[in-house]
Structures are given as structure tokens and as C-alpha cells.
Amino acid sequence: MSFFPTSEKYPQPSPLLKAAACAALACLLPVLSAVAVRAETIQGGVSHEVIIDPVKPGMRVGDPFDKSALPAFHTNKSWYRIPTWYAGRWHRDTMIYEYPGNPPVVQPSRRDRWRGYQYDSQGHIWHERNEPFLLVVENDRSIDMNLILLEEPLMVNDNQVIIRLKGQSVTVDKVTRAVVGAFQKLETHNFRLAAPGKTYVSITYEHFDQDGHPLHKEPLKAEYYEQQTAAFVPIFKDYQEDYYANFCAFLQSTGQSQLMPPPPVESQGQAQPVLSGGTVPTATTSYPGAGSMPVVPATPAPAPVAPH
């Protein structure tokens, strides 16, 4: 439908994004800035304060959807290094949600993500940040537009990758083109290698209504497993971007010119893939480009939660 924008930067096949409506709950991600403020006192007397903007007109429930309310896409251009086991194409089928006082709930949540775009001259893999971007999930009667405003690496090392996500989700009726749902979410995803070609991801998340008010008094938890479906290969360019040129420009602008890789040779085709499985690593090297969270020792991934 032409009135919906298409802005997915990650090379993932659209059929896998077209899951059931509940799949949107897993991909949707949250908005954070500094307008509406609400503080709650939770268990132990700790003040749980979140600052979050309301959803803009044209993206609020009851409004005709207005794509001009969306922000400019791909304005955050930076790169960070990732471990080999984290790179490549990864597939998820389900999410397990944990609710206080209730048994875990398993929901379908199918999606693919590609991680890693370039090698540096030392053979390390780097991933590009390109927020904001849009993930679109088509359902029978509606379309979920999941706007990712921030996808920030808080910590990246050989043992784990911790990513903070901020965004919002808008559900639009296919027939009336009216917004029928809108909410916002903050998430922290902690990725760890569970087995060769398999990651375990634990999530802490918070939901907010379209006015920025928290929908619960404390963060909730969820988890999922991913299976690697393709090994990493560098992506030099696609119809949207020249990744090689942008990566080299980033390295030059950050004083890391010594890491610039040689230019791709068209006649050689795609580079040989790096097999990113292997065993659980034990080193705790911090990777450049991530936040300043402390490096922690590796811990085994827990066994799957048995749903009731």
C-alpha cells in the first residue's frame, strides 16, 4: 500500500516480517526524550522515573495516519565492533513473556535480523547504527509500523552484547487508514551465545501509552532464542547505501584510519563467509563503539523457561 513508508535498512526478507499481530509486540520499540514526566514509587521505596514524549498527531489513536509525522530516517550514522558469534543472519520464532504472579506466556514472534556489515583491516566485524528506521509488519486487517528511534550498544565484548532500544508502534487500519493502536516501549536486550549458532536473549522492557504514561509500576521481563541462518559476509553496498565508503569515512573521522579495509574487488564477488558459531568465549575484551558499562565475566545461558 503506497501510503505506508518503507524504510527497513536491515537485509531481512519481508515475508518473515509479516507475522501475526502479536509479532509486533516483539519488534516494537520505544520513544524516549524529554517532555512528559511521571514518577512512580515501587517496591523498596525506589522512585521509578521515566521521561518520554507523547506520540505525535497523525500517529495517535483516532487520527488519520500521517506519514509526515514520522522523523527523518537514518540520521544516526556510526559504527561499533561486534563479536564474530553475534554476526550474520539470525531468526527468531517465539518470545516468552514473564508476568509477576503468572506463568510464562509463549507468543509467536517471527523475524530475521542481519548483524554486521564490514570487516576492518584486522579482520574484526563492525555493525552500522542507522536510527531512526522502520519495521513494518502486515496483518490481515492492519499494518503495524514499528519506529525504532534508538538502538544503542551499551556493552559489547566477547561474552555478551547489551543493546538498548527506544521506539514506538502505530497500528493502522488497512481500509480506513486510521490509527487504531499506539504505544511506546523501552527495551534492553542482553545477547549471549547459548550453543554454536544459537543465542539466548533476555529482555527487560517497559510499556507506555501514547501520552507517555507508564502502563506498569516496574519493568517486565521476556526472553527468546535465535538461530543463525546465514554466516556473516561483508555487505559493500546495496540499493540504499554504500557501506564500504561510509565505514571508511567513519574510521577516518574517528582517527582509526589504520583499520580501513582494502577496497572490494568486483571480480572477486562476495568475500568468503566467516563461520560464526563456535564455543562460548571466555575472553572479556571490550569492543570499540559501545557504551561504558563494566565488562562482566561470562556466565552460562539458562535453560529455556518451560511454559505452563
PDB file of C-alpha atoms in Angstrom, residues 15-239:
ATOM      1  CA  PRO A  15       7.647 -12.295   4.366  1.00  0.00           C
ATOM      2  CA  LEU A  16       9.196 -13.084   7.722  1.00  0.00           C
ATOM      3  CA  LEU A  17       8.244  -9.656   8.989  1.00  0.00           C
ATOM      4  CA  LYS A  18       4.602 -10.264   8.057  1.00  0.00           C
ATOM      5  CA  ALA A  19       3.786 -12.279  11.175  1.00  0.00           C
ATOM      6  CA  ALA A  20       0.696 -12.253  13.320  1.00  0.00           C
ATOM      7  CA  ALA A  21      -0.205  -9.096  15.203  1.00  0.00           C
ATOM      8  CA  CYS A  22       1.497 -10.409  18.312  1.00  0.00           C
ATOM      9  CA  ALA A  23       4.792 -10.427  16.427  1.00  0.00           C
ATOM     10  CA  ALA A  24       4.642  -6.672  16.517  1.00  0.00           C
ATOM     11  CA  LEU A  25       4.874  -6.742  20.305  1.00  0.00           C
ATOM     12  CA  ALA A  26       8.314  -8.282  19.984  1.00  0.00           C
ATOM     13  CA  CYS A  27       9.744  -5.929  17.390  1.00  0.00           C
ATOM     14  CA  LEU A  28       8.081  -2.741  18.506  1.00  0.00           C
ATOM     15  CA  LEU A  29      10.354  -0.406  20.258  1.00  0.00           C
ATOM     16  CA  PRO A  30      10.027   2.888  22.102  1.00  0.00           C
ATOM     17  CA  VAL A  31      10.382   6.653  22.143  1.00  0.00           C
ATOM     18  CA  LEU A  32      12.427   8.493  24.692  1.00  0.00           C
ATOM     19  CA  SER A  33      13.139  12.193  25.017  1.00  0.00           C
ATOM     20  CA  ALA A  34      12.223  14.855  27.475  1.00  0.00           C
ATOM     21  CA  VAL A  35       8.720  16.242  27.589  1.00  0.00           C
ATOM     22  CA  ALA A  36       6.220  14.300  29.710  1.00  0.00           C
ATOM     23  CA  VAL A  37       7.499  13.209  33.135  1.00  0.00           C
ATOM     24  CA  ARG A  38       5.962  10.707  35.504  1.00  0.00           C
ATOM     25  CA  ALA A  39       7.479   9.219  38.684  1.00  0.00           C
ATOM     26  CA  GLU A  40       6.251   6.112  40.499  1.00  0.00           C
ATOM     27  CA  THR A  41       7.436   4.697  43.826  1.00  0.00           C
ATOM     28  CA  ILE A  42       7.918   0.962  43.501  1.00  0.00           C
ATOM     29  CA  GLN A  43       8.864  -1.833  45.873  1.00  0.00           C
ATOM     30  CA  GLY A  44      11.590  -0.813  48.296  1.00  0.00           C
ATOM     31  CA  GLY A  45      10.758   2.867  48.000  1.00  0.00           C
ATOM     32  CA  VAL A  46      12.810   3.405  44.845  1.00  0.00           C
ATOM     33  CA  SER A  47      11.490   6.135  42.556  1.00  0.00           C
ATOM     34  CA  HIS A  48      10.867   4.741  39.077  1.00  0.00           C
ATOM     35  CA  GLU A  49      11.020   7.829  36.872  1.00  0.00           C
ATOM     36  CA  VAL A  50      10.735   7.814  33.109  1.00  0.00           C
ATOM     37  CA  ILE A  51      10.834  10.779  30.758  1.00  0.00           C
ATOM     38  CA  ILE A  52       9.079  10.147  27.474  1.00  0.00           C
ATOM     39  CA  ASP A  53       7.382  12.173  24.744  1.00  0.00           C
ATOM     40  CA  PRO A  54       3.744  11.729  23.739  1.00  0.00           C
ATOM     41  CA  VAL A  55       3.049  10.258  20.313  1.00  0.00           C
ATOM     42  CA  LYS A  56       2.731  12.989  17.684  1.00  0.00           C
ATOM     43  CA  PRO A  57      -0.559  13.984  15.992  1.00  0.00           C
ATOM     44  CA  GLY A  58      -1.101  11.862  12.905  1.00  0.00           C
ATOM     45  CA  MET A  59       0.138   8.797  14.813  1.00  0.00           C
ATOM     46  CA  ARG A  60      -2.359   8.856  17.704  1.00  0.00           C
ATOM     47  CA  VAL A  61      -5.407   6.616  18.090  1.00  0.00           C
ATOM     48  CA  GLY A  62      -8.332   8.012  16.091  1.00  0.00           C
ATOM     49  CA  ASP A  63      -6.164  10.183  13.819  1.00  0.00           C
ATOM     50  CA  PRO A  64      -5.876   9.526  10.081  1.00  0.00           C
ATOM     51  CA  PHE A  65      -2.353   8.181   9.714  1.00  0.00           C
ATOM     52  CA  ASP A  66       0.009  10.923   8.529  1.00  0.00           C
ATOM     53  CA  LYS A  67       3.413   9.698   7.378  1.00  0.00           C
ATOM     54  CA  SER A  68       4.780  13.245   7.614  1.00  0.00           C
ATOM     55  CA  ALA A  69       4.678  12.774  11.396  1.00  0.00           C
ATOM     56  CA  LEU A  70       7.498  10.236  11.095  1.00  0.00           C
ATOM     57  CA  PRO A  71      11.029  11.538  11.717  1.00  0.00           C
ATOM     58  CA  ALA A  72      13.753  11.689   9.084  1.00  0.00           C
ATOM     59  CA  PHE A  73      15.212   8.200   8.735  1.00  0.00           C
ATOM     60  CA  HIS A  74      18.839   7.051   9.122  1.00  0.00           C
ATOM     61  CA  THR A  75      20.237  10.253  10.627  1.00  0.00           C
ATOM     62  CA  ASN A  76      22.430   8.473  13.193  1.00  0.00           C
ATOM     63  CA  LYS A  77      25.444   7.223  11.265  1.00  0.00           C
ATOM     64  CA  SER A  78      28.044   5.488  13.412  1.00  0.00           C
ATOM     65  CA  TRP A  79      29.671   2.071  13.714  1.00  0.00           C
ATOM     66  CA  TYR A  80      30.627  -0.323  16.514  1.00  0.00           C
ATOM     67  CA  ARG A  81      32.556  -3.580  16.599  1.00  0.00           C
ATOM     68  CA  ILE A  82      30.756  -6.847  17.325  1.00  0.00           C
ATOM     69  CA  PRO A  83      31.983 -10.358  18.204  1.00  0.00           C
ATOM     70  CA  THR A  84      32.081 -12.975  15.466  1.00  0.00           C
ATOM     71  CA  TRP A  85      29.431 -15.185  17.070  1.00  0.00           C
ATOM     72  CA  TYR A  86      26.925 -12.296  17.022  1.00  0.00           C
ATOM     73  CA  ALA A  87      27.304 -11.553  13.290  1.00  0.00           C
ATOM     74  CA  GLY A  88      25.301 -12.926  10.358  1.00  0.00           C
ATOM     75  CA  ARG A  89      21.592 -13.559   9.873  1.00  0.00           C
ATOM     76  CA  TRP A  90      19.548 -14.613  12.914  1.00  0.00           C
ATOM     77  CA  HIS A  91      15.986 -15.938  13.096  1.00  0.00           C
ATOM     78  CA  ARG A  92      13.503 -15.906  15.981  1.00  0.00           C
ATOM     79  CA  ASP A  93      10.205 -17.820  16.159  1.00  0.00           C
ATOM     80  CA  THR A  94       8.736 -17.116  19.609  1.00  0.00           C
ATOM     81  CA  MET A  95       9.020 -14.902  22.687  1.00  0.00           C
ATOM     82  CA  ILE A  96       8.470 -15.975  26.302  1.00  0.00           C
ATOM     83  CA  TYR A  97       6.895 -13.226  28.423  1.00  0.00           C
ATOM     84  CA  GLU A  98       7.097 -13.255  32.221  1.00  0.00           C
ATOM     85  CA  TYR A  99       4.367 -11.538  34.238  1.00  0.00           C
ATOM     86  CA  PRO A 100       4.551 -11.213  38.051  1.00  0.00           C
ATOM     87  CA  GLY A 101       2.384 -13.816  39.751  1.00  0.00           C
ATOM     88  CA  ASN A 102       1.524 -15.598  36.496  1.00  0.00           C
ATOM     89  CA  PRO A 103       3.068 -18.443  34.476  1.00  0.00           C
ATOM     90  CA  PRO A 104       5.245 -17.575  31.467  1.00  0.00           C
ATOM     91  CA  VAL A 105       3.391 -16.907  28.215  1.00  0.00           C
ATOM     92  CA  VAL A 106       4.780 -18.054  24.857  1.00  0.00           C
ATOM     93  CA  GLN A 107       3.786 -15.968  21.828  1.00  0.00           C
ATOM     94  CA  PRO A 108       4.706 -16.275  18.133  1.00  0.00           C
ATOM     95  CA  SER A 109       7.220 -13.605  17.148  1.00  0.00           C
ATOM     96  CA  ARG A 110       8.916 -14.396  13.875  1.00  0.00           C
ATOM     97  CA  ARG A 111      11.574 -12.119  12.486  1.00  0.00           C
ATOM     98  CA  ASP A 112      15.032 -12.113  10.884  1.00  0.00           C
ATOM     99  CA  ARG A 113      17.836  -9.658  11.619  1.00  0.00           C
ATOM    100  CA  TRP A 114      21.194  -9.162   9.940  1.00  0.00           C
ATOM    101  CA  ARG A 115      24.139  -8.052  12.072  1.00  0.00           C
ATOM    102  CA  GLY A 116      27.495  -6.867  10.808  1.00  0.00           C
ATOM    103  CA  TYR A 117      28.303  -5.049   7.582  1.00  0.00           C
ATOM    104  CA  GLN A 118      32.063  -4.628   7.248  1.00  0.00           C
ATOM    105  CA  TYR A 119      35.442  -6.102   8.158  1.00  0.00           C
ATOM    106  CA  ASP A 120      38.247  -3.811   9.269  1.00  0.00           C
ATOM    107  CA  SER A 121      41.863  -4.340   8.204  1.00  0.00           C
ATOM    108  CA  GLN A 122      42.435  -6.628  11.207  1.00  0.00           C
ATOM    109  CA  GLY A 123      39.500  -8.898  10.381  1.00  0.00           C
ATOM    110  CA  HIS A 124      37.115  -7.569  13.035  1.00  0.00           C
ATOM    111  CA  ILE A 125      33.420  -7.223  12.194  1.00  0.00           C
ATOM    112  CA  TRP A 126      31.598  -3.893  12.532  1.00  0.00           C
ATOM    113  CA  HIS A 127      27.889  -3.083  12.598  1.00  0.00           C
ATOM    114  CA  GLU A 128      26.363   0.201  11.470  1.00  0.00           C
ATOM    115  CA  ARG A 129      23.882   2.209  13.508  1.00  0.00           C
ATOM    116  CA  ASN A 130      21.284   3.921  11.325  1.00  0.00           C
ATOM    117  CA  GLU A 131      18.400   5.040  13.509  1.00  0.00           C
ATOM    118  CA  PRO A 132      15.665   6.029  13.184  1.00  0.00           C
ATOM    119  CA  PHE A 133      14.339   3.222  10.994  1.00  0.00           C
ATOM    120  CA  LEU A 134      11.035   1.473  10.448  1.00  0.00           C
ATOM    121  CA  LEU A 135       9.989  -2.170  10.713  1.00  0.00           C
ATOM    122  CA  VAL A 136       6.657  -2.932   9.050  1.00  0.00           C
ATOM    123  CA  VAL A 137       4.507  -5.961   9.960  1.00  0.00           C
ATOM    124  CA  GLU A 138       1.448  -6.589   7.785  1.00  0.00           C
ATOM    125  CA  ASN A 139      -1.572  -8.360   9.286  1.00  0.00           C
ATOM    126  CA  ASP A 140      -4.907  -9.319   7.695  1.00  0.00           C
ATOM    127  CA  ARG A 141      -6.714  -6.096   8.593  1.00  0.00           C
ATOM    128  CA  SER A 142      -3.999  -3.755   9.758  1.00  0.00           C
ATOM    129  CA  ILE A 143      -0.376  -2.762   9.401  1.00  0.00           C
ATOM    130  CA  ASP A 144       1.933  -2.314  12.380  1.00  0.00           C
ATOM    131  CA  MET A 145       4.611   0.318  11.887  1.00  0.00           C
ATOM    132  CA  ASN A 146       7.365  -0.086  14.443  1.00  0.00           C
ATOM    133  CA  LEU A 147       9.523   3.006  14.619  1.00  0.00           C
ATOM    134  CA  ILE A 148      12.938   2.385  16.155  1.00  0.00           C
ATOM    135  CA  LEU A 149      14.313   5.704  17.359  1.00  0.00           C
ATOM    136  CA  LEU A 150      17.379   4.374  19.146  1.00  0.00           C
ATOM    137  CA  GLU A 151      19.331   1.118  19.011  1.00  0.00           C
ATOM    138  CA  GLU A 152      22.270   1.835  21.282  1.00  0.00           C
ATOM    139  CA  PRO A 153      25.042  -0.626  22.239  1.00  0.00           C
ATOM    140  CA  LEU A 154      25.540  -0.323  25.998  1.00  0.00           C
ATOM    141  CA  MET A 155      28.174  -3.032  26.233  1.00  0.00           C
ATOM    142  CA  VAL A 156      29.850  -5.259  23.637  1.00  0.00           C
ATOM    143  CA  ASN A 157      32.533  -7.846  24.436  1.00  0.00           C
ATOM    144  CA  ASP A 158      33.386 -11.458  23.663  1.00  0.00           C
ATOM    145  CA  ASN A 159      30.806 -12.770  26.142  1.00  0.00           C
ATOM    146  CA  GLN A 160      27.708 -10.689  25.584  1.00  0.00           C
ATOM    147  CA  VAL A 161      26.120  -7.832  23.705  1.00  0.00           C
ATOM    148  CA  ILE A 162      23.728  -5.477  25.506  1.00  0.00           C
ATOM    149  CA  ILE A 163      21.552  -3.241  23.324  1.00  0.00           C
ATOM    150  CA  ARG A 164      19.114  -0.554  24.473  1.00  0.00           C
ATOM    151  CA  LEU A 165      16.120   0.082  22.217  1.00  0.00           C
ATOM    152  CA  LYS A 166      13.691   3.001  22.207  1.00  0.00           C
ATOM    153  CA  GLY A 167      10.739   3.384  19.912  1.00  0.00           C
ATOM    154  CA  GLN A 168       7.014   3.362  19.326  1.00  0.00           C
ATOM    155  CA  SER A 169       4.423   1.336  17.480  1.00  0.00           C
ATOM    156  CA  VAL A 170       1.455   2.533  15.480  1.00  0.00           C
ATOM    157  CA  THR A 171      -1.233   0.190  14.135  1.00  0.00           C
ATOM    158  CA  VAL A 172      -3.163   1.449  11.086  1.00  0.00           C
ATOM    159  CA  ASP A 173      -6.402   0.011   9.718  1.00  0.00           C
ATOM    160  CA  LYS A 174      -5.915  -1.023   6.078  1.00  0.00           C
ATOM    161  CA  VAL A 175      -9.373   0.122   4.995  1.00  0.00           C
ATOM    162  CA  THR A 176      -9.917   3.381   6.874  1.00  0.00           C
ATOM    163  CA  ARG A 177      -6.217   4.319   7.176  1.00  0.00           C
ATOM    164  CA  ALA A 178      -6.976   5.440  10.723  1.00  0.00           C
ATOM    165  CA  VAL A 179      -4.660   4.787  13.656  1.00  0.00           C
ATOM    166  CA  VAL A 180      -6.273   2.096  15.822  1.00  0.00           C
ATOM    167  CA  GLY A 181      -3.421   1.481  18.248  1.00  0.00           C
ATOM    168  CA  ALA A 182      -0.375   3.331  19.564  1.00  0.00           C
ATOM    169  CA  PHE A 183       2.037   2.586  22.375  1.00  0.00           C
ATOM    170  CA  GLN A 184       5.665   3.064  23.269  1.00  0.00           C
ATOM    171  CA  LYS A 185       8.335   0.850  24.776  1.00  0.00           C
ATOM    172  CA  LEU A 186      11.839   0.880  26.205  1.00  0.00           C
ATOM    173  CA  GLU A 187      13.851  -2.334  25.989  1.00  0.00           C
ATOM    174  CA  THR A 188      17.248  -3.686  26.979  1.00  0.00           C
ATOM    175  CA  HIS A 189      18.327  -6.883  25.176  1.00  0.00           C
ATOM    176  CA  ASN A 190      21.179  -8.987  26.579  1.00  0.00           C
ATOM    177  CA  PHE A 191      22.566 -11.412  23.944  1.00  0.00           C
ATOM    178  CA  ARG A 192      24.694 -14.408  24.947  1.00  0.00           C
ATOM    179  CA  LEU A 193      25.909 -17.419  22.999  1.00  0.00           C
ATOM    180  CA  ALA A 194      23.918 -20.454  24.191  1.00  0.00           C
ATOM    181  CA  ALA A 195      25.375 -23.008  21.753  1.00  0.00           C
ATOM    182  CA  PRO A 196      27.102 -22.927  18.370  1.00  0.00           C
ATOM    183  CA  GLY A 197      24.812 -20.914  16.086  1.00  0.00           C
ATOM    184  CA  LYS A 198      22.297 -20.202  18.863  1.00  0.00           C
ATOM    185  CA  THR A 199      21.887 -17.142  21.106  1.00  0.00           C
ATOM    186  CA  TYR A 200      19.887 -16.677  24.294  1.00  0.00           C
ATOM    187  CA  VAL A 201      18.426 -13.188  24.744  1.00  0.00           C
ATOM    188  CA  SER A 202      16.983 -11.829  27.990  1.00  0.00           C
ATOM    189  CA  ILE A 203      14.923  -8.632  27.837  1.00  0.00           C
ATOM    190  CA  THR A 204      13.863  -6.004  30.325  1.00  0.00           C
ATOM    191  CA  TYR A 205      11.136  -3.757  28.942  1.00  0.00           C
ATOM    192  CA  GLU A 206       8.657  -1.026  29.872  1.00  0.00           C
ATOM    193  CA  HIS A 207       5.416  -0.057  28.138  1.00  0.00           C
ATOM    194  CA  PHE A 208       3.907   3.429  27.899  1.00  0.00           C
ATOM    195  CA  ASP A 209       0.649   4.724  26.475  1.00  0.00           C
ATOM    196  CA  GLN A 210       0.524   7.249  23.638  1.00  0.00           C
ATOM    197  CA  ASP A 211       0.695  10.113  26.156  1.00  0.00           C
ATOM    198  CA  GLY A 212       3.932   8.808  27.674  1.00  0.00           C
ATOM    199  CA  HIS A 213       2.402   7.421  30.891  1.00  0.00           C
ATOM    200  CA  PRO A 214       3.837   4.128  32.227  1.00  0.00           C
ATOM    201  CA  LEU A 215       1.457   1.188  31.947  1.00  0.00           C
ATOM    202  CA  HIS A 216       3.033  -0.694  34.859  1.00  0.00           C
ATOM    203  CA  LYS A 217       4.952   0.169  38.001  1.00  0.00           C
ATOM    204  CA  GLU A 218       8.157  -1.699  37.279  1.00  0.00           C
ATOM    205  CA  PRO A 219       9.984  -3.155  34.262  1.00  0.00           C
ATOM    206  CA  LEU A 220       8.823  -6.516  32.907  1.00  0.00           C
ATOM    207  CA  LYS A 221      10.913  -9.389  31.547  1.00  0.00           C
ATOM    208  CA  ALA A 222      10.915 -11.613  28.494  1.00  0.00           C
ATOM    209  CA  GLU A 223      13.324 -13.944  26.728  1.00  0.00           C
ATOM    210  CA  TYR A 224      13.855 -15.651  23.409  1.00  0.00           C
ATOM    211  CA  TYR A 225      16.300 -17.778  21.450  1.00  0.00           C
ATOM    212  CA  GLU A 226      17.697 -17.039  17.995  1.00  0.00           C
ATOM    213  CA  GLN A 227      19.064 -19.485  15.453  1.00  0.00           C
ATOM    214  CA  GLN A 228      21.736 -18.454  12.970  1.00  0.00           C
ATOM    215  CA  THR A 229      20.504 -18.986   9.413  1.00  0.00           C
ATOM    216  CA  ALA A 230      23.415 -17.458   7.474  1.00  0.00           C
ATOM    217  CA  ALA A 231      27.047 -16.778   8.306  1.00  0.00           C
ATOM    218  CA  PHE A 232      28.468 -13.285   8.120  1.00  0.00           C
ATOM    219  CA  VAL A 233      29.685 -11.858   4.822  1.00  0.00           C
ATOM    220  CA  PRO A 234      30.571  -8.186   4.334  1.00  0.00           C
ATOM    221  CA  ILE A 235      27.966  -6.094   2.553  1.00  0.00           C
ATOM    222  CA  PHE A 236      29.750  -3.467   0.487  1.00  0.00           C
ATOM    223  CA  LYS A 237      26.690  -1.684  -0.898  1.00  0.00           C
ATOM    224  CA  ASP A 238      23.022  -2.153  -1.644  1.00  0.00           C
ATOM    225  CA  TYR A 239      20.277  -0.069  -3.234  1.00  0.00           C
TER     226      TYR A 239
END
